[in-house]
Amino acid sequence: MIEAILQLLNPIAAYGVPVMIVLMLVALGGLFSERSGVVNIALEGIMVMGGFVGAMVIYYMTVTHDYPLQLAVVFGLISGAVAGMVFSLAHAFASVTMNSNQIISATALNLFAPAISVFTARTFYINPATRQATDKIIISASYRLNIPFLQHIPVLGRFLFTNAFLSTFIGLGVLVVVTIVFKKTRLGLRIQSCGENPHAADSLGINVYKVRYIGILLSGLLAGLGGATYLISFHNGFDGTVHGLGFLSLAILISGQWKPVRVFVFAVVFAFMYVIQSQYDSLALFRNLTLPRQIYQMMPYVMTLVILAIFSKESQAPKAIGEPYDASKR
């Protein structure tokens, strides 16, 4: 009986945990921006840029310069995070400095990111196998870890510490840090105050523009890290898309009511749906069902609609979210 349960959990551990980490990282990134009062639907585009830069770094470190894969993965994650932060500067400038419409600004980034990344890949990247320009950057197999002693813990060891990605532990660490930041630190309280009542925050001497810039930059950092993590965890190369995970992360953020722990819970739920979508033929629970594959493929998106419909009536969104701040109108 126990072995049967473990066989059911194996695909979930292998695929569900990495998906959960990606969704959680990007949703937590969106948390910083939206808690400061700036809508950020550019998470998809920022993920694309993070994945693109991460792929380029890993490719040139492993193929061109023959660095160890472990080192290349670390630098790929770091560079993806930095790229996401730099790319999000455009959204910060448009929405905070210029007081532009935040939805339009973010949509522009979502359209720009795949276009510029594919164009750059075709311009500078040559497929080593065909010696021709291509829009897909091929990278080596991902690097996985087995944690001594911890991998032998019943059930949990198989989920988290066996054949695990480095990004799994980074993601869990980020969750702890973000939770502490919003509950215990001055920065977290200032971000929340700027999202709830920026004029009151300004009257207390808080620089609302600076805090919102910080929120957007941290949002870009985590979304870029999520994009690089997705690339390393599930693909052998970058092809200009992250398959809608940025928008799914936004749904997780809304479903989680802009709270870190709730975001984690909904990331787990959506990751399980994603596993069913892509791995249903390897799950004993679904293997013998005669449902069309399209039913499984639409599960994450149907779940998104259902959850948003349920929790939208109890929305705890920041009160000033989406409202440009003008200090002269205080």
Coordinates of C-alpha atoms in Angstrom, one line a residue:
M1 CA 0.0 0.0 0.0
I2 CA 2.8 2.4 1.0
E3 CA 4.7 1.5 -2.1
A4 CA 1.7 2.2 -4.3
I5 CA 1.3 5.6 -2.7
L6 CA 4.9 6.4 -3.3
Q7 CA 4.6 5.4 -7.0
L8 CA 1.7 7.8 -7.3
L9 CA 3.8 10.6 -5.6
N10 CA 6.9 10.1 -7.7
P11 CA 5.8 12.1 -10.7
I12 CA 4.5 14.7 -8.4
A13 CA 7.8 15.0 -6.6
A14 CA 9.8 15.0 -9.9
Y15 CA 7.6 17.6 -11.7
G16 CA 5.3 19.2 -9.2
V17 CA 7.9 20.6 -6.8
P18 CA 9.9 22.4 -9.5
V19 CA 6.7 23.9 -11.0
M20 CA 5.6 25.0 -7.5
I21 CA 8.9 26.7 -6.9
V22 CA 8.7 28.6 -10.2
L23 CA 5.1 29.7 -9.6
M24 CA 5.8 30.7 -6.0
L25 CA 8.9 32.7 -6.9
V26 CA 7.2 34.7 -9.6
A27 CA 4.0 35.2 -7.5
L28 CA 6.2 36.5 -4.6
G29 CA 7.9 38.8 -7.0
G30 CA 4.5 40.2 -8.0
L31 CA 3.7 40.6 -4.3
F32 CA 6.4 43.2 -3.8
S33 CA 5.2 45.4 -6.7
E34 CA 1.5 45.1 -6.0
R35 CA 1.9 45.6 -2.3
S36 CA 3.6 48.9 -3.0
G37 CA 0.6 49.9 -5.1
V38 CA 1.8 49.1 -8.7
V39 CA 0.0 46.5 -10.8
N40 CA 2.5 44.2 -12.4
I41 CA 1.1 42.0 -15.1
A42 CA 4.5 42.1 -16.8
L43 CA 5.6 39.0 -14.8
E44 CA 5.3 36.9 -18.0
G45 CA 7.7 39.2 -20.0
I46 CA 10.1 39.5 -17.1
M47 CA 10.2 35.7 -16.8
V48 CA 11.0 35.5 -20.6
M49 CA 13.9 37.9 -20.2
G50 CA 15.3 36.1 -17.1
G51 CA 15.1 32.8 -18.9
F52 CA 16.8 34.2 -22.0
V53 CA 19.7 35.8 -20.2
G54 CA 20.1 32.7 -18.0
A55 CA 20.2 30.5 -21.1
M56 CA 22.8 32.7 -22.7
V57 CA 25.1 32.7 -19.7
I58 CA 24.8 28.9 -19.2
Y59 CA 25.5 28.3 -22.9
Y60 CA 28.6 30.5 -23.0
M61 CA 30.0 29.2 -19.7
T62 CA 29.5 25.5 -20.6
V63 CA 29.9 25.4 -24.4
T64 CA 32.2 28.3 -25.2
H65 CA 34.4 28.3 -22.1
D66 CA 33.9 24.8 -20.6
Y67 CA 33.1 25.9 -17.0
P68 CA 31.6 23.3 -14.7
L69 CA 27.8 22.9 -15.1
Q70 CA 27.2 23.5 -11.4
L71 CA 28.9 26.9 -11.6
A72 CA 27.1 27.8 -14.8
V73 CA 23.7 27.0 -13.3
V74 CA 24.5 29.3 -10.3
F75 CA 25.5 32.1 -12.6
G76 CA 22.6 31.5 -14.9
L77 CA 20.2 31.9 -12.0
I78 CA 21.9 35.1 -10.8
S79 CA 22.1 36.6 -14.2
G80 CA 18.4 35.8 -14.9
A81 CA 17.4 37.5 -11.6
V82 CA 19.5 40.6 -12.4
A83 CA 18.2 40.7 -16.0
G84 CA 14.6 40.6 -14.6
M85 CA 15.4 43.5 -12.2
V86 CA 16.9 45.6 -15.0
F87 CA 14.1 44.9 -17.4
S88 CA 11.5 45.9 -14.7
L89 CA 13.1 49.3 -14.6
A90 CA 11.1 50.2 -17.7
H91 CA 7.9 49.4 -15.9
A92 CA 9.0 51.4 -12.8
F93 CA 9.9 54.4 -14.9
A94 CA 6.7 54.4 -16.9
S95 CA 4.3 53.7 -13.9
V96 CA 6.0 55.6 -11.1
T97 CA 8.0 58.4 -12.7
M98 CA 5.8 59.1 -15.7
N99 CA 2.5 58.1 -14.0
S100 CA 1.5 56.1 -17.0
N101 CA -1.2 53.5 -17.1
Q102 CA 0.2 50.5 -15.3
I103 CA -1.7 47.9 -17.3
I104 CA -0.5 49.4 -20.7
S105 CA 3.1 49.7 -19.5
A106 CA 3.2 46.0 -18.3
T107 CA 1.4 44.8 -21.5
A108 CA 4.1 46.5 -23.6
L109 CA 6.8 44.7 -21.7
N110 CA 5.0 41.4 -22.2
L111 CA 5.0 42.0 -26.0
F112 CA 8.5 43.3 -26.1
A113 CA 10.3 40.6 -24.1
P114 CA 9.7 37.6 -26.4
A115 CA 10.3 39.7 -29.5
I116 CA 13.7 41.1 -28.4
S117 CA 14.9 37.8 -26.9
V118 CA 14.2 35.8 -30.1
F119 CA 15.7 38.5 -32.3
T120 CA 18.8 38.6 -30.2
A121 CA 19.1 34.8 -30.1
R122 CA 18.8 34.6 -33.9
T123 CA 21.4 37.4 -34.3
F124 CA 24.1 36.2 -31.9
Y125 CA 23.5 32.5 -31.3
I126 CA 24.6 29.7 -33.6
N127 CA 23.3 26.1 -33.1
P128 CA 26.5 24.0 -32.5
A129 CA 24.9 21.0 -34.2
T130 CA 23.7 22.7 -37.4
R131 CA 26.1 25.7 -37.4
Q132 CA 23.1 27.9 -38.4
A133 CA 21.3 30.8 -36.6
T134 CA 18.3 29.7 -34.6
D135 CA 15.9 31.2 -32.0
K136 CA 16.3 28.3 -29.6
I137 CA 19.4 28.5 -27.3
I138 CA 20.4 24.9 -26.5
I139 CA 21.9 24.3 -23.0
S140 CA 23.3 21.3 -21.2
A141 CA 21.2 19.0 -18.9
S142 CA 20.2 20.6 -15.7
Y143 CA 22.2 20.0 -12.5
R144 CA 20.5 18.1 -9.7
L145 CA 21.5 17.4 -6.1
N146 CA 21.1 14.6 -3.6
I147 CA 21.4 15.9 -0.1
P148 CA 23.2 13.5 2.2
F149 CA 21.2 12.1 5.2
L150 CA 18.2 14.3 4.4
Q151 CA 17.4 12.3 1.3
H152 CA 16.7 9.3 3.5
I153 CA 13.9 11.0 5.4
P154 CA 10.6 9.1 4.7
V155 CA 8.5 10.7 2.0
L156 CA 9.8 14.2 2.5
G157 CA 13.3 13.1 1.5
R158 CA 12.1 11.8 -1.8
F159 CA 10.1 15.1 -2.4
L160 CA 12.7 17.7 -1.5
F161 CA 16.2 16.2 -1.1
T162 CA 16.5 13.5 -3.8
N163 CA 17.5 14.4 -7.3
A164 CA 16.5 18.0 -6.4
F165 CA 17.3 21.3 -8.2
L166 CA 19.3 24.0 -6.5
S167 CA 16.4 26.3 -7.2
T168 CA 14.1 24.3 -4.9
F169 CA 16.1 25.4 -1.8
I170 CA 16.5 28.9 -3.1
G171 CA 12.8 29.1 -3.5
L172 CA 12.0 27.9 0.0
G173 CA 14.6 30.3 1.4
V174 CA 13.0 33.2 -0.6
L175 CA 9.6 32.3 0.9
V176 CA 10.9 32.5 4.5
V177 CA 12.7 35.8 3.7
V178 CA 9.7 37.4 2.1
T179 CA 7.4 36.4 4.9
I180 CA 9.8 37.9 7.5
V181 CA 10.2 41.1 5.3
F182 CA 6.5 41.8 5.3
K183 CA 5.9 40.9 8.9
K184 CA 8.9 42.1 10.7
T185 CA 10.9 44.7 8.8
R186 CA 10.7 48.4 8.2
L187 CA 10.9 47.9 4.4
G188 CA 8.0 45.5 4.4
L189 CA 5.8 47.9 6.4
R190 CA 6.7 50.8 4.2
I191 CA 5.9 48.8 1.1
Q192 CA 2.5 47.9 2.5
S193 CA 1.8 51.5 3.6
C194 CA 2.5 52.8 0.2
G195 CA 0.1 50.3 -1.3
E196 CA -2.7 51.1 1.2
N197 CA -2.5 54.9 1.6
P198 CA 0.5 56.5 -0.2
H199 CA -0.5 60.0 0.9
A200 CA -0.5 59.0 4.6
A201 CA 2.8 57.3 4.1
D202 CA 4.2 60.5 2.5
S203 CA 3.0 62.6 5.4
L204 CA 5.1 60.4 7.7
G205 CA 8.2 61.1 5.7
I206 CA 8.2 58.0 3.5
N207 CA 9.4 58.5 -0.1
V208 CA 6.6 56.8 -1.9
Y209 CA 8.4 57.0 -5.3
K210 CA 11.5 55.3 -3.9
V211 CA 9.5 52.6 -2.1
R212 CA 7.5 51.8 -5.3
Y213 CA 10.7 51.6 -7.3
I214 CA 12.2 49.2 -4.8
G215 CA 9.0 47.1 -4.9
I216 CA 9.0 46.9 -8.7
L217 CA 12.8 46.1 -8.8
L218 CA 12.4 43.3 -6.3
S219 CA 9.4 42.1 -8.3
G220 CA 11.6 41.9 -11.4
L221 CA 14.4 40.2 -9.5
L222 CA 12.2 37.3 -8.3
A223 CA 10.3 37.0 -11.6
G224 CA 13.6 36.9 -13.5
L225 CA 14.9 34.3 -11.1
G226 CA 11.6 32.4 -11.7
G227 CA 12.2 32.5 -15.5
A228 CA 15.7 31.2 -15.2
T229 CA 14.5 28.5 -12.8
Y230 CA 11.8 27.4 -15.2
L231 CA 14.4 27.2 -18.0
I232 CA 16.8 25.1 -16.0
S233 CA 14.2 22.9 -14.5
F234 CA 12.2 21.9 -17.5
H235 CA 13.9 22.7 -20.8
N236 CA 17.1 22.0 -22.6
G237 CA 17.0 25.4 -24.1
F238 CA 15.3 28.8 -24.5
D239 CA 12.6 29.2 -27.2
G240 CA 11.2 32.6 -26.4
T241 CA 8.3 31.6 -24.1
V242 CA 7.5 30.4 -20.6
H243 CA 4.1 29.0 -21.6
G244 CA 1.9 31.3 -19.6
L245 CA 3.4 30.6 -16.1
G246 CA 3.7 34.4 -15.5
F247 CA 0.0 34.9 -15.9
L248 CA -0.7 31.8 -13.8
S249 CA 1.6 33.2 -11.1
L250 CA -0.5 36.4 -11.2
A251 CA -3.6 34.3 -10.6
I252 CA -1.9 32.7 -7.6
L253 CA -1.0 36.1 -6.2
I254 CA -4.6 37.2 -6.4
S255 CA -5.9 33.9 -5.1
G256 CA -3.5 34.1 -2.2
Q257 CA -4.8 37.5 -1.2
W258 CA -1.4 39.1 -1.5
K259 CA -0.1 37.2 1.5
P260 CA 3.2 35.1 1.3
V261 CA 2.0 32.0 3.0
R262 CA -1.2 31.8 1.1
V263 CA 0.7 32.3 -2.1
F264 CA 2.7 29.3 -1.2
V265 CA -0.4 27.2 -0.6
F266 CA -2.0 28.2 -3.9
A267 CA 1.3 27.6 -5.7
V268 CA 1.1 24.0 -4.4
V269 CA -2.5 23.6 -5.6
F270 CA -1.7 25.0 -9.1
A271 CA 1.4 22.9 -9.4
F272 CA -0.6 19.8 -8.7
M273 CA -3.0 20.8 -11.5
Y274 CA 0.0 21.4 -13.8
V275 CA 1.3 17.9 -13.0
I276 CA -2.0 16.4 -14.0
Q277 CA -2.0 18.4 -17.2
S278 CA 1.4 17.2 -18.4
Q279 CA 2.0 13.9 -16.6
Y280 CA -1.5 12.4 -16.4
D281 CA -0.4 9.3 -18.4
S282 CA 2.2 8.4 -15.8
L283 CA -0.2 8.9 -12.8
A284 CA -1.8 5.6 -11.8
L285 CA -4.9 7.5 -10.6
F286 CA -5.6 8.9 -14.1
R287 CA -3.9 6.4 -16.4
N288 CA -7.0 4.1 -16.8
L289 CA -9.5 6.9 -17.3
T290 CA -10.7 7.4 -20.9
L291 CA -11.0 11.2 -20.7
P292 CA -9.7 13.2 -23.7
R293 CA -6.3 14.7 -23.2
Q294 CA -7.7 18.1 -23.7
I295 CA -9.6 17.7 -20.4
Y296 CA -6.3 17.4 -18.6
Q297 CA -4.6 20.1 -20.6
M298 CA -7.2 22.7 -19.6
M299 CA -7.2 21.8 -15.8
P300 CA -4.8 24.6 -14.6
Y301 CA -6.8 27.2 -16.4
V302 CA -10.2 26.0 -15.3
M303 CA -8.9 25.9 -11.8
T304 CA -7.7 29.5 -12.2
L305 CA -11.2 30.6 -13.2
V306 CA -12.9 28.6 -10.4
I307 CA -10.5 29.9 -7.6
L308 CA -10.6 33.5 -8.8
A309 CA -14.4 33.3 -8.9
I310 CA -14.5 32.0 -5.3
F311 CA -12.0 34.4 -3.8
S312 CA -12.7 37.5 -5.8
K313 CA -15.6 38.4 -3.4
E314 CA -13.2 38.4 -0.5
S315 CA -10.4 40.4 -2.2
Q316 CA -7.8 41.9 0.2
A317 CA -6.0 43.8 -2.5
P318 CA -4.0 46.9 -1.5
K319 CA -6.4 49.8 -1.5
A320 CA -4.2 52.1 -3.7
I321 CA -3.2 49.4 -6.1
G322 CA -3.1 50.7 -9.7
E323 CA -3.4 54.3 -8.7
P324 CA -0.6 56.6 -9.9
Y325 CA 0.8 58.7 -7.0
D326 CA 1.0 62.4 -7.3
A327 CA 2.5 64.1 -4.3
S328 CA 1.0 67.5 -5.3
K329 CA -2.5 66.2 -4.7
R330 CA -2.0 65.3 -1.1

